[in-house]
mmCIF file of C-alpha atoms and ligand atoms in Angstrom:
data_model
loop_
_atom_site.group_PDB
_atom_site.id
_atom_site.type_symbol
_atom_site.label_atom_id
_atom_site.label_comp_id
_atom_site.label_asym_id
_atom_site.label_seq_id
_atom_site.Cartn_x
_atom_site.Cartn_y
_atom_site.Cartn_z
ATOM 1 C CA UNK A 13 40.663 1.025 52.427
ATOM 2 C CA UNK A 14 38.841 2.488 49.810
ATOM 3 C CA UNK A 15 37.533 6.717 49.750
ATOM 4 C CA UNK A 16 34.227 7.023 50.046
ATOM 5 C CA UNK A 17 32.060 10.010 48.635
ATOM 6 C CA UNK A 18 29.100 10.943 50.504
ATOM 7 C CA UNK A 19 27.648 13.560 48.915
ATOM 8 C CA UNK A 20 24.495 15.544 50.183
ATOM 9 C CA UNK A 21 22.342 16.233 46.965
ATOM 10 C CA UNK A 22 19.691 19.336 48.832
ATOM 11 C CA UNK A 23 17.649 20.144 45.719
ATOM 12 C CA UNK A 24 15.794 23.171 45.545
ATOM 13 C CA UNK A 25 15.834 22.997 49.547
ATOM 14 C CA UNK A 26 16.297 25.305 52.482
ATOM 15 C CA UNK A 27 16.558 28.741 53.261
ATOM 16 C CA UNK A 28 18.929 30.475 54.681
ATOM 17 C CA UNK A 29 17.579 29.839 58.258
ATOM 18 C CA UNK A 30 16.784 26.433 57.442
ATOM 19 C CA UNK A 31 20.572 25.754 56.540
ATOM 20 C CA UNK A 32 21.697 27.458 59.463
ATOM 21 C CA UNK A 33 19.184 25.350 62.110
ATOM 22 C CA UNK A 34 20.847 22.409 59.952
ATOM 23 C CA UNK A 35 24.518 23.073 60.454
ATOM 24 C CA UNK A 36 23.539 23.702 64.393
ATOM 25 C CA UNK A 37 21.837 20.201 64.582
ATOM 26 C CA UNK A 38 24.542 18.372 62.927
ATOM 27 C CA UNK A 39 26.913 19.968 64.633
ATOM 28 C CA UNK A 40 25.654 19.370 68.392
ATOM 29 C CA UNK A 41 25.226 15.855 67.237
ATOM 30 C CA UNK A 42 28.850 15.065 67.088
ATOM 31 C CA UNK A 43 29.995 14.627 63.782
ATOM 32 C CA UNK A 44 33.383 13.685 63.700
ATOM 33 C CA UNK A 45 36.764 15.334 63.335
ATOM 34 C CA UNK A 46 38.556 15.589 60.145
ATOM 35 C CA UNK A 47 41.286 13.444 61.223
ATOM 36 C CA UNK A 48 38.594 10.756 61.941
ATOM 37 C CA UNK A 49 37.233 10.456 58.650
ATOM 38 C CA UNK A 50 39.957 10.731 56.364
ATOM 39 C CA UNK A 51 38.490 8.096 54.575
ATOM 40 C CA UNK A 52 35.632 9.521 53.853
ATOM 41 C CA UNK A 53 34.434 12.647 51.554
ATOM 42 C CA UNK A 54 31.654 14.463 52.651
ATOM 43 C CA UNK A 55 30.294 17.141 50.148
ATOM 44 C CA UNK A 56 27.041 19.351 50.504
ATOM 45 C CA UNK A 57 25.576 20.341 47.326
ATOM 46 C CA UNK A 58 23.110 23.413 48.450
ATOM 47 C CA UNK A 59 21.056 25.638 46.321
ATOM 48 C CA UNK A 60 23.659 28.200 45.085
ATOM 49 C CA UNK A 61 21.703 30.845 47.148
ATOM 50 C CA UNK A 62 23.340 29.215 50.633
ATOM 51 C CA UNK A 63 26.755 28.555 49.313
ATOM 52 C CA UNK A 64 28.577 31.699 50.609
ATOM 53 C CA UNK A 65 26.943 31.030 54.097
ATOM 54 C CA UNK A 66 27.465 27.574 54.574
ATOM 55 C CA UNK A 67 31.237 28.518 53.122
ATOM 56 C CA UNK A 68 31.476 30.593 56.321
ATOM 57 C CA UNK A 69 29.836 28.180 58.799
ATOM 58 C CA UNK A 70 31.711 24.834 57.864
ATOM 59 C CA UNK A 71 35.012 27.551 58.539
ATOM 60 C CA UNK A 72 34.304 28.792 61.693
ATOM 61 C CA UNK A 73 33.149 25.454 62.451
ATOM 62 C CA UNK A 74 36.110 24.157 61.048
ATOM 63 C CA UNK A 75 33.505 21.144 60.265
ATOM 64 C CA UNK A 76 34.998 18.827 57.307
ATOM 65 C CA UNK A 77 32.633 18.891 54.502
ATOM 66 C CA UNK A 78 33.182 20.157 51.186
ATOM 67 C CA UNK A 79 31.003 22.516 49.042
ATOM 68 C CA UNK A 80 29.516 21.502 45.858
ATOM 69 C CA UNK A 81 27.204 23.458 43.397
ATOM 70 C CA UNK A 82 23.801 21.397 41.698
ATOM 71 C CA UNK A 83 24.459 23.327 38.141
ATOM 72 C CA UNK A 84 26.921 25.229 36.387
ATOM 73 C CA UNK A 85 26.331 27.340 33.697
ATOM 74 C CA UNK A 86 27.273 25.880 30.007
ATOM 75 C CA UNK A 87 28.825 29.709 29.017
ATOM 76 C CA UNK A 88 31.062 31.746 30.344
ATOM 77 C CA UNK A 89 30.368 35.440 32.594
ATOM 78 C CA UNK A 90 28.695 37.803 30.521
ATOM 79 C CA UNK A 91 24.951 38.403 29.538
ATOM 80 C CA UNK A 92 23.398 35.227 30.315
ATOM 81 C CA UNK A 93 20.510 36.287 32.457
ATOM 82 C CA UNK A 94 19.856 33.754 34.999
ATOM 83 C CA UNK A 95 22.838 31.972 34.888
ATOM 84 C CA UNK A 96 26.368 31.141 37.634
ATOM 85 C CA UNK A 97 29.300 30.571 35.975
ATOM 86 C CA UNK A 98 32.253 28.269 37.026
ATOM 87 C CA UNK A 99 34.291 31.190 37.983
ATOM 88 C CA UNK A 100 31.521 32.498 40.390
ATOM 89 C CA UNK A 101 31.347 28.980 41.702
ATOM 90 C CA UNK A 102 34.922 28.564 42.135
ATOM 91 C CA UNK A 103 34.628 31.077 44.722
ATOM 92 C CA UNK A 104 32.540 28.864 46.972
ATOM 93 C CA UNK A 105 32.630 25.286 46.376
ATOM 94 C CA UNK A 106 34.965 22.332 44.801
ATOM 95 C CA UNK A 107 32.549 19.761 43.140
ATOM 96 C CA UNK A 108 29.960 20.311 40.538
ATOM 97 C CA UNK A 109 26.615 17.761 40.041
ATOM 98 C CA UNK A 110 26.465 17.745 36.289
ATOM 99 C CA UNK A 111 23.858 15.704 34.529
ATOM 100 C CA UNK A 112 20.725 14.838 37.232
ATOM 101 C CA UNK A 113 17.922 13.235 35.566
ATOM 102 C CA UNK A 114 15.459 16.059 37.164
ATOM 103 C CA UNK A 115 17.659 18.923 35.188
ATOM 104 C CA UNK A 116 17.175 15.956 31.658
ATOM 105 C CA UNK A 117 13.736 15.645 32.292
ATOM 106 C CA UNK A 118 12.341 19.670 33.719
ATOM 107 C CA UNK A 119 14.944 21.564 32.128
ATOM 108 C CA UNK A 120 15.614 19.343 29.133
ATOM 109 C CA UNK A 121 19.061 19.049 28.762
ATOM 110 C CA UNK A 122 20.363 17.291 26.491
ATOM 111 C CA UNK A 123 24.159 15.889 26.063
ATOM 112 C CA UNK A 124 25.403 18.951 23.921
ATOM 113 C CA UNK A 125 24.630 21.610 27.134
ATOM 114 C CA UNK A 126 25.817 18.338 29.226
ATOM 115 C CA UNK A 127 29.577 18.401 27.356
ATOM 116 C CA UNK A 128 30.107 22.117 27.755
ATOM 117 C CA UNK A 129 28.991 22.173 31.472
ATOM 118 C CA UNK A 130 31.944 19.979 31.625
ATOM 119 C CA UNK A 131 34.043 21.714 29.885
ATOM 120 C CA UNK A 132 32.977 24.880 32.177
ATOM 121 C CA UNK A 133 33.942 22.677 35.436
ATOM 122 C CA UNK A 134 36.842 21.220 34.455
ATOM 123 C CA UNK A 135 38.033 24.963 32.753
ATOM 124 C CA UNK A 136 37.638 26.279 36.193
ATOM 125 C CA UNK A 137 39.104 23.344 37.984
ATOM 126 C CA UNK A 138 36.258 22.363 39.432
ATOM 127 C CA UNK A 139 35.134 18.450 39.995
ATOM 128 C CA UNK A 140 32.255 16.955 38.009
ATOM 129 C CA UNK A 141 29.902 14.146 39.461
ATOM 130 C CA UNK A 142 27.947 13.015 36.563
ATOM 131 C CA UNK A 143 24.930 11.809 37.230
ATOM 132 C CA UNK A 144 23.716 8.694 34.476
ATOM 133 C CA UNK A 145 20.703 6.649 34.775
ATOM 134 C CA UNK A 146 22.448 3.263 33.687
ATOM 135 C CA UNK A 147 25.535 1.337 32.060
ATOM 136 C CA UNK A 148 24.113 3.430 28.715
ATOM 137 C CA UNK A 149 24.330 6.859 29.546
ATOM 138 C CA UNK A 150 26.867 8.498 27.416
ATOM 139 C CA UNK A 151 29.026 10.035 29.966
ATOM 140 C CA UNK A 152 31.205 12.778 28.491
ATOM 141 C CA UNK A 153 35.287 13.277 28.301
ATOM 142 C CA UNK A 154 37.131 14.328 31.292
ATOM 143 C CA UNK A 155 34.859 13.148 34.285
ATOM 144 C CA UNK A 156 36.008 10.331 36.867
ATOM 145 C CA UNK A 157 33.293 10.413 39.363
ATOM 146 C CA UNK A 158 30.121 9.148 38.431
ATOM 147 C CA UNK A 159 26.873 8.370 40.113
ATOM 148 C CA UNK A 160 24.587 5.425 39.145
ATOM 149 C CA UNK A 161 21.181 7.328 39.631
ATOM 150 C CA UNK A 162 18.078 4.793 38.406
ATOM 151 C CA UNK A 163 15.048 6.756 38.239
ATOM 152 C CA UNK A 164 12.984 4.667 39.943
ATOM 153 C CA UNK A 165 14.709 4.987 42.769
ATOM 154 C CA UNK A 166 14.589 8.952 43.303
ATOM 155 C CA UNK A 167 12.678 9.843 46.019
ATOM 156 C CA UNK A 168 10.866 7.268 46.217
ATOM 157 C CA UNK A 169 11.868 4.726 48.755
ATOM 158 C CA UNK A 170 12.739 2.089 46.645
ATOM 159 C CA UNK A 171 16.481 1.775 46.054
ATOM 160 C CA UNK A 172 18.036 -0.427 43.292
ATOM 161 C CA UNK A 173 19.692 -3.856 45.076
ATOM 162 C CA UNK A 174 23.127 -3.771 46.079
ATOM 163 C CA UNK A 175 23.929 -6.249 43.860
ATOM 164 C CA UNK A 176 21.994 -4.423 40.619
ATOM 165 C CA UNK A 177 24.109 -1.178 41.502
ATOM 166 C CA UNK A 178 27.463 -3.424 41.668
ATOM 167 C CA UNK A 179 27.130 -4.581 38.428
ATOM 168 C CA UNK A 180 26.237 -1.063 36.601
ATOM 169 C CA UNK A 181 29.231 0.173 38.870
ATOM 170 C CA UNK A 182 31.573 -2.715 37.128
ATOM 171 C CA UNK A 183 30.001 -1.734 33.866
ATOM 172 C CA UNK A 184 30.341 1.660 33.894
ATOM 173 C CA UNK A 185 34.157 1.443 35.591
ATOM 174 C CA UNK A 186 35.169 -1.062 32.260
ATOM 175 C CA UNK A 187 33.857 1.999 30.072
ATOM 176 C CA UNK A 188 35.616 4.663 31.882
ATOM 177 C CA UNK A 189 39.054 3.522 33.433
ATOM 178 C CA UNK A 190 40.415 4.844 37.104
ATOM 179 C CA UNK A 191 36.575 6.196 37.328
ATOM 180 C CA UNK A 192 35.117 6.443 40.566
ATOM 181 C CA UNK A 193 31.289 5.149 40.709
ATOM 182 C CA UNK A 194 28.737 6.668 43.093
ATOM 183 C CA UNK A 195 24.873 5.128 44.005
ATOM 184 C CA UNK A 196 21.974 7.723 43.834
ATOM 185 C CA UNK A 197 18.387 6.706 44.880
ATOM 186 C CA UNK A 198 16.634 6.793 47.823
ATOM 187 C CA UNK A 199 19.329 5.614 50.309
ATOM 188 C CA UNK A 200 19.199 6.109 53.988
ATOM 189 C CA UNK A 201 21.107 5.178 57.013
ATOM 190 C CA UNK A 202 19.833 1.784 57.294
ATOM 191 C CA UNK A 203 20.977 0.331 53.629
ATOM 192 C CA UNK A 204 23.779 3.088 52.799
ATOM 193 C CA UNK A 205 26.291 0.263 53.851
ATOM 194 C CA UNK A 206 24.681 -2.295 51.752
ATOM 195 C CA UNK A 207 25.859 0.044 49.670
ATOM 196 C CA UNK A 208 29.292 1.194 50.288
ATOM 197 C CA UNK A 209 30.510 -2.359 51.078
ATOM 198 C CA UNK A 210 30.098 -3.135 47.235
ATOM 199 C CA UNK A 211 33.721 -3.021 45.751
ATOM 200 C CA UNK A 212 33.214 -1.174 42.827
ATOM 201 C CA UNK A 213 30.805 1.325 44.704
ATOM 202 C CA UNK A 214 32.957 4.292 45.831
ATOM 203 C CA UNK A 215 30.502 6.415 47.794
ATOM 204 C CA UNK A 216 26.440 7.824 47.401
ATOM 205 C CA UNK A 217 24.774 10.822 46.551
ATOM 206 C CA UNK A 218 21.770 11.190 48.920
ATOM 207 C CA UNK A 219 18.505 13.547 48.368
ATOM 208 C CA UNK A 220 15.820 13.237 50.764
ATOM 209 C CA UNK A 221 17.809 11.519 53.934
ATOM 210 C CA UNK A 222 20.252 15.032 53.747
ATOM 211 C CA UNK A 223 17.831 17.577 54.105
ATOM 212 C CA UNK A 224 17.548 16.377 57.886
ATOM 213 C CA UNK A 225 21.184 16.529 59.872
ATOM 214 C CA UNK A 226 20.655 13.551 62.362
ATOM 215 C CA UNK A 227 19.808 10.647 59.623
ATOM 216 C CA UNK A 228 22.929 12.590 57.374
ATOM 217 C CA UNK A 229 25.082 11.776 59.897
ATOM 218 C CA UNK A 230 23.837 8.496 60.724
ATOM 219 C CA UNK A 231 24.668 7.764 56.976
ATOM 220 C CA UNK A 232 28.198 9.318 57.472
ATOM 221 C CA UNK A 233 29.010 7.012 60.195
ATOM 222 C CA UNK A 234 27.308 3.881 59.128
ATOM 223 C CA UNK A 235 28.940 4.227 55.478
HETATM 224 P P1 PGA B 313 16.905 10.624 46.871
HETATM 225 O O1 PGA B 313 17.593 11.522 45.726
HETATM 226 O O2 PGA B 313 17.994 10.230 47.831
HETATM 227 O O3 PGA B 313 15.872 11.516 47.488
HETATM 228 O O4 PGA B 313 16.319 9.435 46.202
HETATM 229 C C1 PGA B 313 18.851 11.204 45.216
HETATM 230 C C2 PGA B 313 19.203 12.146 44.099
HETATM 231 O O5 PGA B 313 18.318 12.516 43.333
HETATM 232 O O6 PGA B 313 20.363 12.551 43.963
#
């Protein structure tokens, strides 16, 4: 049976309370065991502010998800005002989310800054999930998960087909060999497995159906 990534994109959401009334939910709601889903990968990417905290609650909770950071910085520590590098991140989480069309489009990057967050991640042996926007996207050197994110589909309720995100998965898995492919865009726990049960779809990186803990783990367990 095929892994599955299921990957919990936050956004610029929660506080620190917030996260904490979210790890209580999900966790009185049964999620399961990590021997029961070895199958499956479940990563929360967080604002960086709640990293360290949900680092200690998934512990004590001995809860199996795995931390991942929404941004890395393209340099390396030193005076870069504003900016986490990959060896503060390596403190607190495994996976990176390199390349989301919100970061193109409001912060403007562009695929130069793209290629040396990469570099950063992969420097500090960190994972990248690059995020494209179709089969064109130039996806840089050294990345193996990627996630099919169409824009249309971003929080806004209407996901690509199944079938549409199958063949950009094929596409983009003939381009880059032994990849893994992800779908991004407005999925939920009623068509995640539409999803998931696509052979060349390896998992889905969810906005809007994370931020609340019951639907999150609906999606877990109907993936
Ligand atoms: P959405 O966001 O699930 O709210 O559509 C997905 C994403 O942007 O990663």
């Amino acid at each position: 049976m095929k892994k599955l990534f299921i990957i919990a994109n936050w956004k610029s959401n929660k506080t620190e309370s917030e996260a904490k009334n979210w790890l209580r939910e999900f966790i009185t709601s049964n999620p399961p065991a990590g021997g029961q889903i070895s199958d499956k990968e479940i990563i929360i990417c967080p604002p960086f502010t709640l990293l360290s905290n949900l680092k200690s609650y998934i512990k004590e909770n001995n809860l199996p998800i795995k931390l991942g950071a929404q941004d890395i910085s393209p340099f390396e520590e030193g005076s870069f005002t504003g900016e986490i590098n990959g060896k503060q991140i390596k403190e607190f989480a495994d996976y990176v989310i390199i390349g989301h069309s919100e970061r193109r489009k409001n912060l403007f990057e562009n695929e130069d800054v793209l290629v040396k967050k990469v570099t950063m991640v992969n420097k500090y042996d960190l994972i990248p999930i690059f995020c494209v926007q179709n089969d064109k996207t130039f996806i840089p050197e050294n990345v193996d998960i990627i996630a099919y994110e169409p824009i249309f589909a971003i929080g806004t309720g209407n996901p690509d087909t199944p079938e549409n995100a199958e063949v950009i998965a094929k596409k983009i898995k003939e381009k880059k060999d032994n990849s893994c492919v992800l779908y991004g865009g407005s999925v939920n726990s009623e068509n995640i497995n539409f999803f998931t049960k696509m052979p060349n779809i390896n998992g889905v990186l969810v906005g809007k159906s994370s931020l609340i803990p019951g639907e999150f783990l609906n999606i877990i367990n109907n993936a």
